[in-house]
Structures are given as structure tokens and as C-alpha cells.
Coordinates of C-alpha atoms in Angstrom, one line a residue:
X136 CA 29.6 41.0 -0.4
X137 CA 28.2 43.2 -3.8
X138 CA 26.9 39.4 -5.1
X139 CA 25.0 38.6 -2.0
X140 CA 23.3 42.3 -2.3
X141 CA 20.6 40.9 -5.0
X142 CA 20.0 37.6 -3.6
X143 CA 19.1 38.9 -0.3
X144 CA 16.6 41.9 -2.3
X145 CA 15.2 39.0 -4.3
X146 CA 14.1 37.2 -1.1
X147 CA 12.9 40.5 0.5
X148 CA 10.6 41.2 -2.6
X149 CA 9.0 37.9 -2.8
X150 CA 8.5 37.8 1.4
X151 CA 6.9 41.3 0.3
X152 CA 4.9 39.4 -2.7
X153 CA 3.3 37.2 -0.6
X154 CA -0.5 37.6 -0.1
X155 CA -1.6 38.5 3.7
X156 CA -5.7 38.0 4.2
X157 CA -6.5 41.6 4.6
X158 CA -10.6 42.5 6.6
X159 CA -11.5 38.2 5.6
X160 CA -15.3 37.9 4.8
X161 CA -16.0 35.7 7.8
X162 CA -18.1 32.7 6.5
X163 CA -19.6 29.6 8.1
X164 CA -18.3 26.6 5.5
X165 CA -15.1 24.6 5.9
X166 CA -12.6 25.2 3.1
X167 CA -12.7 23.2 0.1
X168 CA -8.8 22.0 0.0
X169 CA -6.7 19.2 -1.8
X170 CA -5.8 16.8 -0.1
X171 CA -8.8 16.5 2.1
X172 CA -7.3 16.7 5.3
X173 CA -9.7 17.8 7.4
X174 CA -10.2 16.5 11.0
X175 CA -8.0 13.1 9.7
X176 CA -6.1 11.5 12.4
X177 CA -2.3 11.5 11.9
X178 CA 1.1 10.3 14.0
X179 CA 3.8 12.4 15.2
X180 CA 6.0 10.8 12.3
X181 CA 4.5 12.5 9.4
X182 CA 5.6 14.9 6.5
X183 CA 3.6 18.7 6.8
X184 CA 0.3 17.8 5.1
X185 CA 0.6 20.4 2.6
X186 CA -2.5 21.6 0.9
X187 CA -3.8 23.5 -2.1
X188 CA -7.3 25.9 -1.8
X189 CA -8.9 24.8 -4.8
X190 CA -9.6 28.1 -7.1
X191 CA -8.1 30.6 -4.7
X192 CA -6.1 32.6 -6.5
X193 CA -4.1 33.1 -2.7
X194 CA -4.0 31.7 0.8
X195 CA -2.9 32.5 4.2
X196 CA -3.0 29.3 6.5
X197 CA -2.4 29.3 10.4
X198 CA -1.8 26.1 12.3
X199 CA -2.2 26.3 16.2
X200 CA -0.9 23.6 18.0
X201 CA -2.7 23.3 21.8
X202 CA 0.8 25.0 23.6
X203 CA -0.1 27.9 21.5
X204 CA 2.9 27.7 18.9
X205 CA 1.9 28.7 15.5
X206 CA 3.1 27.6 12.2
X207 CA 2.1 30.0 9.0
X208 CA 2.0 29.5 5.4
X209 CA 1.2 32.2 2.6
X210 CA 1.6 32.0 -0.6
X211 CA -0.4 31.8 -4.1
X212 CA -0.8 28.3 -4.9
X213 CA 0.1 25.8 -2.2
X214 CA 1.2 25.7 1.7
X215 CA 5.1 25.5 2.3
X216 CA 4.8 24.3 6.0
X217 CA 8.5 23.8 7.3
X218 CA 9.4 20.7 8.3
X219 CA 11.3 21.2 11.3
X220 CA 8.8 23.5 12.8
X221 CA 6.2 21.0 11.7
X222 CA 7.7 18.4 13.2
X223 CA 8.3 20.4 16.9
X224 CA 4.5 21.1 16.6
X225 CA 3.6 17.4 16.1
X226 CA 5.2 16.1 19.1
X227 CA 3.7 19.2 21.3
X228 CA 0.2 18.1 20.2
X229 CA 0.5 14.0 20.3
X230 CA -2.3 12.7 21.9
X231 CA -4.5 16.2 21.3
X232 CA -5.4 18.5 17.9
X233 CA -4.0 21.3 16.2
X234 CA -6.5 24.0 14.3
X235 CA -5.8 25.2 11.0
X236 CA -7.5 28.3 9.5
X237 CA -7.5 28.7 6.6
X238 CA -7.9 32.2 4.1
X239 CA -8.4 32.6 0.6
X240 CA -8.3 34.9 -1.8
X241 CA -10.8 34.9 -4.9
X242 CA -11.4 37.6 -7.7
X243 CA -9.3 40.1 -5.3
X244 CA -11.5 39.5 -2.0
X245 CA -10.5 37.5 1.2
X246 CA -12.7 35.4 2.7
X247 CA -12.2 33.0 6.0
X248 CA -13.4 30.0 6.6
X249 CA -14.6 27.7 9.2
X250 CA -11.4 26.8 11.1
X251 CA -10.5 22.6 11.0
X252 CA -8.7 19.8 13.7
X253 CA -6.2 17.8 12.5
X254 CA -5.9 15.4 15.5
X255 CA -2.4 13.7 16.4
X256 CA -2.0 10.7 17.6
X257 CA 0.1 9.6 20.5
X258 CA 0.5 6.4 18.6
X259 CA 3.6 5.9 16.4
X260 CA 4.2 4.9 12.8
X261 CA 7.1 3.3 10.9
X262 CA 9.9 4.6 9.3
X263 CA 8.4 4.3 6.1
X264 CA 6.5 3.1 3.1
X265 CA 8.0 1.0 -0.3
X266 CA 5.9 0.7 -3.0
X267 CA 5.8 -0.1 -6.5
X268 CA 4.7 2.9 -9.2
X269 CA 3.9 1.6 -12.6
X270 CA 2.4 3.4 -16.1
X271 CA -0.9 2.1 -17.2
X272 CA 0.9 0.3 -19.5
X273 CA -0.9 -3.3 -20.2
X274 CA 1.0 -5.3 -23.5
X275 CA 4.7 -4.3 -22.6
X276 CA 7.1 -3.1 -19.4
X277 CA 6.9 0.3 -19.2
X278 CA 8.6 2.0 -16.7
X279 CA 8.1 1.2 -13.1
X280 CA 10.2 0.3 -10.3
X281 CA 9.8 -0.5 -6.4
X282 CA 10.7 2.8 -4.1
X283 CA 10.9 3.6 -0.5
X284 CA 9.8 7.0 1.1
X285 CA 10.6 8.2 4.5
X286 CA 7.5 9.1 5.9
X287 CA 8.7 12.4 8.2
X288 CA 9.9 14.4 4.9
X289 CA 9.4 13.7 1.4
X290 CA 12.1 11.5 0.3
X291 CA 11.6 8.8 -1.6
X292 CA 14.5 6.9 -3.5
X293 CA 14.1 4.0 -6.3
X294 CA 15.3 0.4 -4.4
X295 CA 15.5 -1.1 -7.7
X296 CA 13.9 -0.3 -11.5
X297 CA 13.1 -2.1 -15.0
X298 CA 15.2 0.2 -16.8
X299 CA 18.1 -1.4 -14.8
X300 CA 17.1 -4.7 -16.7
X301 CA 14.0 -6.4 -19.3
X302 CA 11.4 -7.3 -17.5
X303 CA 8.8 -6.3 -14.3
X304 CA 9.3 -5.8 -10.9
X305 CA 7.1 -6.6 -8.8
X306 CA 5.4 -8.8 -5.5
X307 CA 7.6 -7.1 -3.0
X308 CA 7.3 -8.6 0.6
X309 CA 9.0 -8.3 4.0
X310 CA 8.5 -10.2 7.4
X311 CA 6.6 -8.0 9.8
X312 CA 8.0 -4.8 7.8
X313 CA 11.6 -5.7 9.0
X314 CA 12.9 -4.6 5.4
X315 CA 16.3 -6.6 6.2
X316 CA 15.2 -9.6 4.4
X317 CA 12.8 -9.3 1.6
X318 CA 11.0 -11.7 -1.1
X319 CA 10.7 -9.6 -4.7
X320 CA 10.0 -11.3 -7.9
X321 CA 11.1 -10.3 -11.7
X322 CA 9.3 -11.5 -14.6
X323 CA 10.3 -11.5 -17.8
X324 CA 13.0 -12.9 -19.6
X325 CA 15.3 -12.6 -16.8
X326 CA 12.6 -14.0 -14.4
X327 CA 13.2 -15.0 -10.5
X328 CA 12.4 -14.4 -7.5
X329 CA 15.0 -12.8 -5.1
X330 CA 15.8 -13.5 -1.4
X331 CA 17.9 -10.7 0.2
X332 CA 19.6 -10.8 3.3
X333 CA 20.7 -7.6 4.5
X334 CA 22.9 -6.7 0.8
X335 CA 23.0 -10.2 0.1
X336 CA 21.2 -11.3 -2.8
X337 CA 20.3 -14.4 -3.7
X338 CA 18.5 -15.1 -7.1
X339 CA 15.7 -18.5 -7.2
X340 CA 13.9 -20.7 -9.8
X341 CA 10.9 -21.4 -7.9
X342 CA 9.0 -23.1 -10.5
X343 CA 9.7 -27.0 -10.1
X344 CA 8.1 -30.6 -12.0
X345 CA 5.7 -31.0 -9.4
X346 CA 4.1 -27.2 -9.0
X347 CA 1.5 -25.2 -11.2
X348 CA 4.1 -22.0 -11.8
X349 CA 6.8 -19.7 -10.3
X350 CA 6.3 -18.4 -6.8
X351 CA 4.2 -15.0 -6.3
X352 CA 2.0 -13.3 -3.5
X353 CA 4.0 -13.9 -1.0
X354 CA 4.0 -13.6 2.5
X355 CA 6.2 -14.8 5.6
X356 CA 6.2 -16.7 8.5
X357 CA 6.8 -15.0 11.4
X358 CA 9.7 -17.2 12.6
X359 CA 11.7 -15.8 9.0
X360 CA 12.0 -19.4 8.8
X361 CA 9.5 -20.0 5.5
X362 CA 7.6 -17.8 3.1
X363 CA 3.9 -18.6 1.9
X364 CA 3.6 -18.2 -1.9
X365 CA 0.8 -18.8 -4.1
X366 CA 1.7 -20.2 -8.0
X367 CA -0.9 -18.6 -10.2
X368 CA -1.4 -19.1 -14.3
X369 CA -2.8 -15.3 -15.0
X370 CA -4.2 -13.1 -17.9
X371 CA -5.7 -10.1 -18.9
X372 CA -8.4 -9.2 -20.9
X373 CA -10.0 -5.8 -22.0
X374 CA -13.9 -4.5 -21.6
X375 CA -15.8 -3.0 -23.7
X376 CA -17.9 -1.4 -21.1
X377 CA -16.9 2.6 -20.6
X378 CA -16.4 1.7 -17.1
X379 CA -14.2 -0.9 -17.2
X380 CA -11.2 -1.2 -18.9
X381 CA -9.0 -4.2 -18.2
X382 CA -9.9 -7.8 -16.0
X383 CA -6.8 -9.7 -14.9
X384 CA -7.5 -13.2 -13.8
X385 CA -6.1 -16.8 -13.1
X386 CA -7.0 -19.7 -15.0
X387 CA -5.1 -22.1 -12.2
X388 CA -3.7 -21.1 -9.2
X389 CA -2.2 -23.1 -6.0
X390 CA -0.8 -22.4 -2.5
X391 CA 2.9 -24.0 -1.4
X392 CA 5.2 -22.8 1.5
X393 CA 8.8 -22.4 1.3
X394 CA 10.9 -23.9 3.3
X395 CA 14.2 -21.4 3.3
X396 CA 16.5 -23.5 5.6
X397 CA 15.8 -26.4 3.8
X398 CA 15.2 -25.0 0.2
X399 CA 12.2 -26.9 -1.0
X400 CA 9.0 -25.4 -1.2
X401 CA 6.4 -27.7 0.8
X402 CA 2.6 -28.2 -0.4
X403 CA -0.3 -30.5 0.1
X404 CA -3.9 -32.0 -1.3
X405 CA -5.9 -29.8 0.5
X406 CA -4.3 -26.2 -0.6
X407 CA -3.6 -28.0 -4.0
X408 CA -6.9 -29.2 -4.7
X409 CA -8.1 -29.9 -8.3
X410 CA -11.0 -27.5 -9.5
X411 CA -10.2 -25.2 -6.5
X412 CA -8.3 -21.9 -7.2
X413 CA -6.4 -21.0 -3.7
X414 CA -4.6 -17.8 -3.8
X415 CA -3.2 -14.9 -1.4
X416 CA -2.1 -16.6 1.6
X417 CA -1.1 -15.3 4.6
X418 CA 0.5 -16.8 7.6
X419 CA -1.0 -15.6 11.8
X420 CA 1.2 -13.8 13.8
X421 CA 1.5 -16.5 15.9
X422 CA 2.7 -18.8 12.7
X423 CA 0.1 -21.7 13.3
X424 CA -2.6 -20.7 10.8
X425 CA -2.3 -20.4 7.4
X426 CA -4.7 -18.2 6.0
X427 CA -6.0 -18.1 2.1
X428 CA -8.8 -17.5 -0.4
X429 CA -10.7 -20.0 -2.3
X430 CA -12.6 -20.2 -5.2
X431 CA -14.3 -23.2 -7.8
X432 CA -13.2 -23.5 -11.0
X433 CA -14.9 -22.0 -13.4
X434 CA -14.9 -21.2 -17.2
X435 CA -12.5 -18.1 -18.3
X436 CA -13.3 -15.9 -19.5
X437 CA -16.9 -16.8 -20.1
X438 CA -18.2 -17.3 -16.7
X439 CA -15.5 -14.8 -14.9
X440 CA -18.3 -13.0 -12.8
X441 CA -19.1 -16.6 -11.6
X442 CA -15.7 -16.2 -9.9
X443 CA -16.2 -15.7 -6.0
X444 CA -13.3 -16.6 -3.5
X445 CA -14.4 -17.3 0.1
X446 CA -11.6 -16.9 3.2
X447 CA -10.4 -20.0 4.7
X448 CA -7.7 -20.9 7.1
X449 CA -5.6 -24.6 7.3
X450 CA -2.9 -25.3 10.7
X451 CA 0.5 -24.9 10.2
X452 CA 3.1 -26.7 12.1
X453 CA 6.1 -24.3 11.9
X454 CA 8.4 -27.1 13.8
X455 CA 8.0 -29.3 11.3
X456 CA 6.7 -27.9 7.9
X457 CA 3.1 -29.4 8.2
X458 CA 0.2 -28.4 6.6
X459 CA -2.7 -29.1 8.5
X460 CA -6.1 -31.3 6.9
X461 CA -8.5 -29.2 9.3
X462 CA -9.6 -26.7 6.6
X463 CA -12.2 -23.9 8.0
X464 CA -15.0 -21.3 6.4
X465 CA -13.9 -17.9 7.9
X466 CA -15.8 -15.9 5.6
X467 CA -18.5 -17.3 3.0
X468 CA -18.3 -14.6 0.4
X469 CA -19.6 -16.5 -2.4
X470 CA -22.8 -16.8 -0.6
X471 CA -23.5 -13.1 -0.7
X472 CA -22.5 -13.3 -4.8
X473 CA -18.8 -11.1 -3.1
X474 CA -15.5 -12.1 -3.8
X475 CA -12.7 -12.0 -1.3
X476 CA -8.8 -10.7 -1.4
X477 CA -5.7 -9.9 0.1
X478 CA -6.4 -11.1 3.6
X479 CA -4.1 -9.4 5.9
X480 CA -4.0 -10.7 9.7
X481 CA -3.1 -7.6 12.4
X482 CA -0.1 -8.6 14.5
X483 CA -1.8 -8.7 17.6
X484 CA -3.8 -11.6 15.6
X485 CA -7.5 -9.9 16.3
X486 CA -8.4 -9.1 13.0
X487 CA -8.1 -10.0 9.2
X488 CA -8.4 -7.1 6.8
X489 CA -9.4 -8.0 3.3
X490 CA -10.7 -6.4 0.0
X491 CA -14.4 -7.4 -1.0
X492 CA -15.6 -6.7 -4.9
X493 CA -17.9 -8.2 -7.3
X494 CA -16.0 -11.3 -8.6
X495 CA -12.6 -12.1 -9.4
X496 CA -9.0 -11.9 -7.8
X497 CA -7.9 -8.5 -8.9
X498 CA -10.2 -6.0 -7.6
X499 CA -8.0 -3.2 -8.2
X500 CA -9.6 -2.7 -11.8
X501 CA -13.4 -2.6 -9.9
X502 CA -14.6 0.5 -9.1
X503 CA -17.0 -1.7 -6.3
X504 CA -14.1 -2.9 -4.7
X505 CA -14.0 -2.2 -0.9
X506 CA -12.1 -2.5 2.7
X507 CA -13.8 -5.1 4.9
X508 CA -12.8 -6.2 8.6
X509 CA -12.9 -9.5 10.1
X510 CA -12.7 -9.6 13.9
X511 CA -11.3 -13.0 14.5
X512 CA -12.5 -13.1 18.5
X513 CA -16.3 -12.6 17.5
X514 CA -16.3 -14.3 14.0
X515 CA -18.0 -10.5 12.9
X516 CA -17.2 -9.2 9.5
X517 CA -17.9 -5.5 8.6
X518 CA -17.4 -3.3 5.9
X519 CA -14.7 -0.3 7.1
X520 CA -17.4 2.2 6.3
X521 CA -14.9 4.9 8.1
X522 CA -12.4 4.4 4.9
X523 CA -14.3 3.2 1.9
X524 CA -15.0 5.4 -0.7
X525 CA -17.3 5.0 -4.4
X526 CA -14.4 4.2 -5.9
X527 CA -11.9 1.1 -5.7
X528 CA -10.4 1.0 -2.1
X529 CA -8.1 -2.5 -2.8
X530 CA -4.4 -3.7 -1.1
X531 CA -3.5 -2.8 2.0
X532 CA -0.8 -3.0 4.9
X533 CA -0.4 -3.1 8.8
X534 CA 1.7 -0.9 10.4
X535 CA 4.3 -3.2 12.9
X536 CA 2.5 -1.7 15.5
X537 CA -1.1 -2.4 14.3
X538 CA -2.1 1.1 15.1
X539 CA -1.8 2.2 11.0
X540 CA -2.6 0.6 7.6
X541 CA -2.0 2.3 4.5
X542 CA -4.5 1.0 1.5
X543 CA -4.4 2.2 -2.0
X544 CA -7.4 4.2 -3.5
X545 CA -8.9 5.5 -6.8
X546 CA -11.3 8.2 -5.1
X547 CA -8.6 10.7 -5.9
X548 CA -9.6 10.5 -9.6
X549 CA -11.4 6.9 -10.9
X550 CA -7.9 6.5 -12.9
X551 CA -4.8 6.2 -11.0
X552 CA -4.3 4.5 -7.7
X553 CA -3.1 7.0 -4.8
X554 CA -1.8 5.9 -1.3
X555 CA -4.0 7.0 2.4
X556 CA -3.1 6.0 5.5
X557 CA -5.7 5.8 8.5
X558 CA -5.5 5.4 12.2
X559 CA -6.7 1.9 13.9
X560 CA -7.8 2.4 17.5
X561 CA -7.4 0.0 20.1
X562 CA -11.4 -0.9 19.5
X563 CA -10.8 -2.1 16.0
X564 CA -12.5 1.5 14.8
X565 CA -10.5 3.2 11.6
X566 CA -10.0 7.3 11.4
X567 CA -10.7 9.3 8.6
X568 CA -7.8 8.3 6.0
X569 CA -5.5 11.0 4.6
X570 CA -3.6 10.7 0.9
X571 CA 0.3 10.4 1.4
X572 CA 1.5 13.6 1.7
X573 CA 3.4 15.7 -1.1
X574 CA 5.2 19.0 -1.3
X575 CA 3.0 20.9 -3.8
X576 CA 0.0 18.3 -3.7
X577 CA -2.2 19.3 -6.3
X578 CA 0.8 19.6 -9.2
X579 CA 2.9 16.3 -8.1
X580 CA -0.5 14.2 -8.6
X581 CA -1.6 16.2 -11.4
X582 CA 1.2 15.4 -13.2
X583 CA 2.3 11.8 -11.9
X584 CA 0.9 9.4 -14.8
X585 CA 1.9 6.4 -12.8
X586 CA 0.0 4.3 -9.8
X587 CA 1.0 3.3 -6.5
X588 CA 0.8 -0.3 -6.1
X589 CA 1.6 -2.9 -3.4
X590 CA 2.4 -0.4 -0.2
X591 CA 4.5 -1.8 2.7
X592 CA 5.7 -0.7 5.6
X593 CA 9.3 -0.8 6.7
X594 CA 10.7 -0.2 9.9
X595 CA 13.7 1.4 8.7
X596 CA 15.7 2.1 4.9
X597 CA 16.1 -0.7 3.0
X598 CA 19.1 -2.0 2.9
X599 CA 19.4 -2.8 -0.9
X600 CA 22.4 -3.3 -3.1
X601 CA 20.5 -2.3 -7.1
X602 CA 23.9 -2.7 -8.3
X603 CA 24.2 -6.4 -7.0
X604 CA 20.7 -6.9 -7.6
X605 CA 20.9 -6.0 -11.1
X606 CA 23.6 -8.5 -12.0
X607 CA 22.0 -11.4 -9.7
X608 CA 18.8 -10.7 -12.5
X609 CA 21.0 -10.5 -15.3
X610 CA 22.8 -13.5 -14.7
X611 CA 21.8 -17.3 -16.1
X612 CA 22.3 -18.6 -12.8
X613 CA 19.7 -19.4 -10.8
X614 CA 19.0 -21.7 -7.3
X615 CA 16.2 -24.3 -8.1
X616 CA 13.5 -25.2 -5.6
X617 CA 13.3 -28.5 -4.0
X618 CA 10.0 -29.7 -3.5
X619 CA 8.1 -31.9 -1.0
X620 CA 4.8 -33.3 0.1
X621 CA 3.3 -32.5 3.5
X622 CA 3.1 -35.2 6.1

């Protein structure tokens, strides 16, 4: 009992330490916080959005759900919300808003501000998120690995990392964010591209006499039954400009589907055209279209900022492997001097979300880059003005049930690439996106020198053997592709 006496008086005094807003100057403004959180849309399912009051020097926070329940934080530097209680609040205010005042202290005087909604959505979100976080690192592997984080707390655990091997990690993909089978590809001198199944682990050579390259960008049929992959020759280059500071690009690149029953990967003339780049395909929900980006040949690295890839879409016959010859225009980008990538198709099959920037394939280096829809009923394409900030708003992900997508984002500070999710209403309209929550916000992304890259959504934890996964890599063996021509 005498050793309990000064850990119980140690949590007294700082219970006792913490600041209480005291006769708050009432002012009109809205409080100027990190993460921006106010009046974003959020689901049930999500981590206490934490916050910092930027140059308060204290803060007192109440959060009111609708019932009347009220959740406090006080403290000097950020909120501590608890995340049970958060979580009993969130499900007593789906479908309406909670209302968070907010107090802060600064040069010894409180002041109030205008009190904010966060509104909760009745609409659900997946388990979680998996992700790749890389150094800006450019001539060598640094460290970087692909991880998963449970999206009620914040938990996040490493699937599998370089330092477990030599080489990069990366193109991580799973079939309507069912994380039970997954494509991810290693490059390097151990290069492949694994296939799991559940734990299993199966480790391919997907390069073969008749194709450009190895398999990457993948995506997968619905049926689980193939795998689109684009082959792709790329390089990197460095600018000179202050704002620019590395282009990635392909000299060559092709489309093929993989057939997995089968074991040969399955192409044809007119997504393997000569003096036509086709990259980033992606298969319909129904699995019957085929969906890619295009672009003519031109000279690298001279004429790069020629380079402008339109949206197009070829018929799939999932019965037999087929590639369709009835090639279709969805989106003329070039024509407007944009470039288009990473088309995305909702799972209800209404829309396409893609990126739009200046030129090129990799718009995560261009500060122009933006989100655009495409509303496949109407044939309208918009920009997502409700999400798009003057910075680079690049990849992004569907929630399984459409209601979510999670893009990445350098708004947070032009450098390194932070991950906001955003609500998707029934009428194809986006909420206000919020940054991924964090205990202690403003010193975890002060202090993280690495990007988030590539964000999926899984239904549930990955169910990933590293162990087995790291010998698979490390081993000589690998499974070659077959290959065929379409009918």
C-alpha cells in the first residue's frame, strides 16, 4: 500500500495542473486548430479526432453530443479524448452532429471561441486502411514498408518492411478491399510480385519473352478470378525549378490481365499498341469493362510536358479471358492540355474517380495535381472542388461501401504526403475531408519524415505471414508467367 501512496498523489497533482478556462473572453471567430476538423463529416468507426490550438499555451475542449453527454479534454498542448467514451458518443450522434467548444489560453488570458459541428454519419466505414510510408529517399531503398491501421483507435502495425530484405515494397492491391488475397510487388534484387491467399504466399516472375516488363499497378477482377496489371519501363529525373523537385516517368508501358487459374497473363493489339503508352487499369464492378489511360509516344525527357493520357475503356469477357476491340473515349484530357491517372470505378459502377495534373503519369510530384469525378450515367466530368486543395491532391481509394474514399494530400505542408478521408453522399457530392487522425497530431506529423503512399481499404486485419513472406522474397525460386494472346 506505502508504494501506491505517490502514484496516486502524482496523478492528483497533475489532474490539479491542468488548465480550466477561467471568465473566457467571448469572441466571434472559429478556432484556429490542427488538424482542421471543423464541420468535416466523419463515421461512427473513427479514432477521437484529437487536435492541437495552434499557439495557445492551454485548452479546455467540450464535445456535446445531441443526447447531451459530454466528453472534456484539458490540457497544455493537445486533446486526449478517450476512446471509449468517444466511441459511445459517436454511435449516439450517427446520422446528427456533435458541438465542440473550444478555449484557449494565450499570454495568461482565456478566450472562447465560436463553438464548431462535427457531423456523424449514419454511414459506415471499413475496418481499416494499409498503406505504404516511405523517406524521400530517390537513388537507394530507404526505409519503408506497407502497414495497416485500425481506423477506431490508433493502431497501426508493419504487414511487411525492406529492412526484412534488399529491395522496395511496394503496388499493394486487394479485391474489393477483402485483404484475404492480395497482389504486392518487390523490386530489387530479390524482385517478384507476390500472390497471397489467406497466409499462403506465393512468390511470381511476371515478366515473360513476349511482354514489355514485370507486372505493376494492379488491380482485380471482381470474380478474384484475374488481376489487371500494367508493365511499365520508368525513370526519374530531377528539376531545377524551386518548385519542382523530382519527375518520374515511363518510356514504354503496356496493359495485360492475369489469368490466376490458368497462370498466364493474357494481352492484346489494342491495349498493346505501338507508340501508345496504356497504363493504370482498372476493371468495373461488374467485371465487363476494362478501364485504362492512354497516351502517344513521345520523346523523354525532352518533350515530357507533351505527355497527356486520356481515359478509355475496352470489354472484357470474364468467361473466357477476352479482351474486347471496341475501344471508347471516356474522358479527352489531352484536348484540354490535362493529363489523366489512377481511375478508380465506385462499386455501385456510377462513377470513375481519377487524378488530373499537367502532364505525365505521376502526379504525386505536381503541386497542380487534382481530384476529378466522372459520372458514368451522364458522361459529366467535374473537378471535386469540395476536396481539392493548392497543393497535390493525387491516389485515392473507395470504401467497400462507396460511401468513403481516402486520397492522399500535400496541403498539410507542400512536402510530405498526408492521408484525409471524406464522405461521398448518395448524390455523388464529397464532404469536407479530414487528415487521418493521430494521438498528439501536431508532434506525430511534425516529426514523421516519411509519406503515405498508396492507401487501401480493408475490411478487416490482414492476414499476413512477414515471416513467410520474407523467405518466399529471399528465395531463388520463383513461378514464371505463361502468356497468351486474346481471341
Amino acid at each position: 500500500m506505502k508504494r501506491m501512496l505517490p502514484i496516486l498523489t502524482a496523478v492528483l497533482i497533475l489532474a490539479a495542473c491542468s488548465p480550466k478556462a477561467k471568465d473566457p473572453l467571448q469572441c466571434s471567430e472559429l478556432p484556429d486548430i490542427y488538424p482542421d476538423y471543423i464541420s468535416v463529416t466523419i463515421p461512427v468507426g473513427i479514432a477521437p479526432l484529437d487536435f492541437v490550438l495552434n499557439g495557445a499555451q492551454g485548452l479546455d475542449v467540450k464535445v456535446e453530443a445531441p443526447d447531451g453527454t459530454i466528453l472534456e479534454s484539458r490540457g497544455k498542448g493537445a486533446t486526449r479524448f478517450s476512446e471509449r467514451r468517444w466511441a459511445t458518443m459517436l454511435e449516439k450522434a450517427a446520422g446528427d452532429s456533435l458541438k465542440v467548444s473550444v478555449c484557449g489560453l494565450f499570454e495568461g488570458k482565456w478566450k472562447a471561441f465560436k463553438s464548431f459541428p462535427i457531423h456523424v454519419s449514419k454511414d459506415g466505414i471499413d475496418y481499416g486502411l494499409t498503406y505504404r510510408l516511405l523517406e524521400p529517399g530517390y537513388e537507394i531503398y530507404s526505409h519503408m514498408g506497407i502497414y495497416e491501421r485500425e481506423l477506431s483507435s490508433y493502431g497501426q502495425r508493419a504487414i511487411l518492411e525492406n529492412t526484412q530484405f534488399d529491395g522496395c515494397v511496394n503496388c499493394h492491391s486487394f479485391n474489393h478491399n477483402d485483404p484475404r488475397r492480395m497482389s504486392l510487388h518487390i523490386r530489387g534484387s530479390h524482385g517478384a510480385t507476390l500472390l497471397t491467399e489467406e497466409r499462403e504466399i506465393t512468390a511470381y516472375n511476371t515478366k515473360t519473352d513476349s511482354t514489355l516488363g514485370f507486372c505493376v499497378y494492379p488491380y482485380w477482377h471482381p470474380s478474384g478470378k484475374y488481376i489487371a496489371y500494367s508493365t511499365n519501363n520508368t525513370r526519374q529525373g530531377f528539376h531545377v525549378q524551386e518548385d519542382k523537385l523530382i519527375e518520374v516517368f515511363d518510356l514504354d508501358s503496356d496493359l495485360q490481365v492475369y489469368d490466376i487459374e490458368n497462370n498466364v497473363v493474357i494481352t492484346a493489339p489494342q491495349i498493346k499498341q505501338k507508340g501508345i503508352w496504356e497504363s493504370f487499369p482498372a476493371f468495373s464492378p461488374d467485371g465487363r469493362t476494362l478501364f485504362f489511360t492512354s497516351a502517344i509516344q513521345i520523346e523523354i525527357p525532352g518533350e515530357l510536358p507533351q505527355s497527356k493520357y486520356n481515359l478509355l475503356k475496352v470489354s472484357f469477357d470474364p468467361d473466357t479471358g477476352t479482351i474486347g476491340k471496341d475501344m471508347e473515349m471516356l474522358v479527352d484530357a489531352a484536348s484540354i492540355g490535362k493529363s489523366i491517372s489512377f481511375p478508380k470505378p465506385s462499386y455501385d459502377g456510377r462513377y470513375i474517380m481519377y487524378t488530373l495534373c499537367d502532364y505525365g503519369t505521376f502526379p504525386i510530384w505536381h503541386h497542380e495535381s487534382d481530384l476529378w469525378l466522372l459520372d458514368l450515367e451522364t458522361g459529366q466530368t467535374r473537378p471535386l472542388d469540395e476536396v481539392n486543395s493548392e497543393d497535390t491532391d493525387s491516389y485515392h481509394n473507395w470504401s467497400s461501401n462507396g460511401r468513403w474514399f481516402v486520397f492522399s494530400s500535400r496541403r498539410d505542408d507542400g512536402l510530405f504526403t498526408r492521408l484525409y478521408i471524406a464522405h461521398f453522399d448518395e448524390n455523388g457530392v464529397a464532404g469536407k475531408p479530414f487528415m487521418l487522425p493521430q494521438r498528439d497530431p501536431g508532434n506525430y506529423y511534425e516529426n514523421l519524415f516519411r509519406s503515405y503512399n498508396v492507401p487501401e481499404f480493408v475490411t478487416s486485419p490482414v492476414p499476413f505471414d512477414r515471416i513467410r513472406a520474407q523467405k518466399a522474397i529471399d528465395s531463388k525460386d520463383r513461378v514464371p508467367f505463361g502468356f497468351r494472346w486474346s481471341d
